[in-house]
Short mmCIF file of C-alpha atoms in Angstrom, two decimals:
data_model
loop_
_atom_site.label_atom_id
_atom_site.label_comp_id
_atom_site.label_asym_id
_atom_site.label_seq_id
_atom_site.Cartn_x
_atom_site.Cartn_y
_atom_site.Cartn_z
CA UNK A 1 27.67 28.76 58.81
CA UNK A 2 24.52 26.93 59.61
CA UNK A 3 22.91 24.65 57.83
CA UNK A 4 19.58 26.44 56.20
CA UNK A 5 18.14 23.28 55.39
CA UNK A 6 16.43 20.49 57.41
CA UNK A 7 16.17 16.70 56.93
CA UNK A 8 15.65 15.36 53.44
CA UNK A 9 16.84 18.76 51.72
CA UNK A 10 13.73 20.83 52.92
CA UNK A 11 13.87 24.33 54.58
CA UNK A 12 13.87 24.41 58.42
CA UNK A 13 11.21 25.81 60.04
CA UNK A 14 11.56 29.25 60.32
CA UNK A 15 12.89 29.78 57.14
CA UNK A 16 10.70 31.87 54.97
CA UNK A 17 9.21 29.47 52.06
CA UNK A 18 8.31 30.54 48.54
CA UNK A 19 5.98 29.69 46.30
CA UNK A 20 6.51 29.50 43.12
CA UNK A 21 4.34 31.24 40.45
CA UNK A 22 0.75 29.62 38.45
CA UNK A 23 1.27 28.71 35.17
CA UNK A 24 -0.72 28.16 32.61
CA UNK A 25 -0.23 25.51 30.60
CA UNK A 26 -2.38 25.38 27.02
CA UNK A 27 -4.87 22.30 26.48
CA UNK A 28 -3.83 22.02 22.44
CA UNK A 29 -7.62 22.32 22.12
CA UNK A 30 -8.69 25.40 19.65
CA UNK A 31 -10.28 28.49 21.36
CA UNK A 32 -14.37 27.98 22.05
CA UNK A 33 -16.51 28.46 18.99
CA UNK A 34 -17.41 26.34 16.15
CA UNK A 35 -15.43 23.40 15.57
CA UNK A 36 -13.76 23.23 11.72
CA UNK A 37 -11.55 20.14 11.03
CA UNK A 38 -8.30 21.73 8.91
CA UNK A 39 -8.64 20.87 5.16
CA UNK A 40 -5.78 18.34 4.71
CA UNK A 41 -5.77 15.20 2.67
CA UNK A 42 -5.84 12.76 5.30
CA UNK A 43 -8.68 14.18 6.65
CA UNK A 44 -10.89 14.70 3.54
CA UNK A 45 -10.04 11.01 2.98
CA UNK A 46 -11.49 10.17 6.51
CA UNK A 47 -14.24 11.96 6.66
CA UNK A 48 -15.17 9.83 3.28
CA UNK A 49 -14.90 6.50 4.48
CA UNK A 50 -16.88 3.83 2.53
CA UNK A 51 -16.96 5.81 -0.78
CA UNK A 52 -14.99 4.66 -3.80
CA UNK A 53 -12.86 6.19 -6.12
CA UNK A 54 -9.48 5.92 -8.45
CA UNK A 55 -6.70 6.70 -6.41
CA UNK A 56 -3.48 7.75 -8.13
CA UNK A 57 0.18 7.28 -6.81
CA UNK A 58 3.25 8.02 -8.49
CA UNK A 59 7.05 6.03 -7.35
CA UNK A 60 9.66 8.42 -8.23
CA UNK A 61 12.70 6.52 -7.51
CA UNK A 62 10.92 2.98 -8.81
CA UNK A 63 13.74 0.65 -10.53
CA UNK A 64 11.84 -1.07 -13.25
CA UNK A 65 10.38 0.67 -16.09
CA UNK A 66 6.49 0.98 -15.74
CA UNK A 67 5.94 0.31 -11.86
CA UNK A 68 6.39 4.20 -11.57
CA UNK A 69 2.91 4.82 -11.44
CA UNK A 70 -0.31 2.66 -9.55
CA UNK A 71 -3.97 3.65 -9.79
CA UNK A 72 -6.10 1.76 -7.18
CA UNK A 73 -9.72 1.55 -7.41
CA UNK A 74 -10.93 1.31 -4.43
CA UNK A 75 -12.55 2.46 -0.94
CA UNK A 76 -11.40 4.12 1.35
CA UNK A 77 -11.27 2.20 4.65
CA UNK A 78 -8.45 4.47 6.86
CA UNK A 79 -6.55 7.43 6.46
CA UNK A 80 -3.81 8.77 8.69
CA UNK A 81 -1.78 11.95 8.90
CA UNK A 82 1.06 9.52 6.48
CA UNK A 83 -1.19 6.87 4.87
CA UNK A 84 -3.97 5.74 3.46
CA UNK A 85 -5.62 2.38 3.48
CA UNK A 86 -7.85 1.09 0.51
CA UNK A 87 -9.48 -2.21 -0.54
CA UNK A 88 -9.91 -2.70 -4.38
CA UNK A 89 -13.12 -3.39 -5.15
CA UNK A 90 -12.45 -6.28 -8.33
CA UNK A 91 -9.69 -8.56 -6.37
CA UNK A 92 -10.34 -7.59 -2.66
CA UNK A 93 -7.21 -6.90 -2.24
CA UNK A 94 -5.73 -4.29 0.80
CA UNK A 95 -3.36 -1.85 0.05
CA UNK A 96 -1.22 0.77 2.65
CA UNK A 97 0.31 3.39 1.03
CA UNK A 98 2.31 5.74 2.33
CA UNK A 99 0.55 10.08 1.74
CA UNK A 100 4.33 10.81 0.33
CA UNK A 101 3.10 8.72 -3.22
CA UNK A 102 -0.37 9.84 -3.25
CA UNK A 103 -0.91 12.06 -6.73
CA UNK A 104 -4.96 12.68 -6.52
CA UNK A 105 -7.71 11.15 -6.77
CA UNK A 106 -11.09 10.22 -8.40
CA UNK A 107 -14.86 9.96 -6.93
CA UNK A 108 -17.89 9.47 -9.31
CA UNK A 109 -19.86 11.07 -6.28
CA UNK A 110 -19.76 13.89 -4.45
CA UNK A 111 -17.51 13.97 -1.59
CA UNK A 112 -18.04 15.47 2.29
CA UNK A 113 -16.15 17.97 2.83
CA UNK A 114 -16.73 18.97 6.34
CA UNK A 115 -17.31 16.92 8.90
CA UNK A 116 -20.97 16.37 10.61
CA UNK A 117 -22.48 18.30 13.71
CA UNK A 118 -23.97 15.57 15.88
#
């Protein structure tokens, strides 16, 4: 039998080539309309950079008596989708914790809840 195909693995000429169908691939970007940023911690937290408050965290599994709990006061400088980054306002100090320990948290203002239309 003949071989169908020419140099390099492509069809010969004269054999009929197909092409294979569109697809559409989606852009992960909502539908059109107005734009509303999902209500989850993280992104509370960022969209109230600069403000301070009392953050609460709880340590479940901590091995001393007493370290179980830590209540930062702070502001908020970063938040990701698994952390949050605060400076405490008395010492200066930088903390990283980790969302998994966060309890709540306090503001003595009010917070933004949405984020702004430029």
């Amino acid at each position: 039998m003949p071989n169908q195909q020419g140099q390099y693995g492509y069809p010969s000429q004269g054999q009929p080539q197909t092409v294979p169908p569109a697809v559409t691939i989606p852009s992960g970007r909502p539908p059109a309309g107005p734009f509303r940023e999902e209500s989850y911690i993280e992104n509370i937290l960022r969209l109230n950079r600069g403000k301070v408050g009392t953050f609460h965290f709880s340590f479940e599994n901590a091995m001393e008596a007493g370290t179980n709990v830590k209540a930062v006061t702070g502001m908020v400088e970063a938040a990701g989708r698994d952390h949050v980054i605060l400076s405490e306002q008395r010492t200066g100090k930088r903390f990283l914790f980790p969302m998994i320990y966060f309890d709540y948290a306090e503001f003595n203002e009010e917070l933004n809840y949405f984020p702004q239309r430029p």
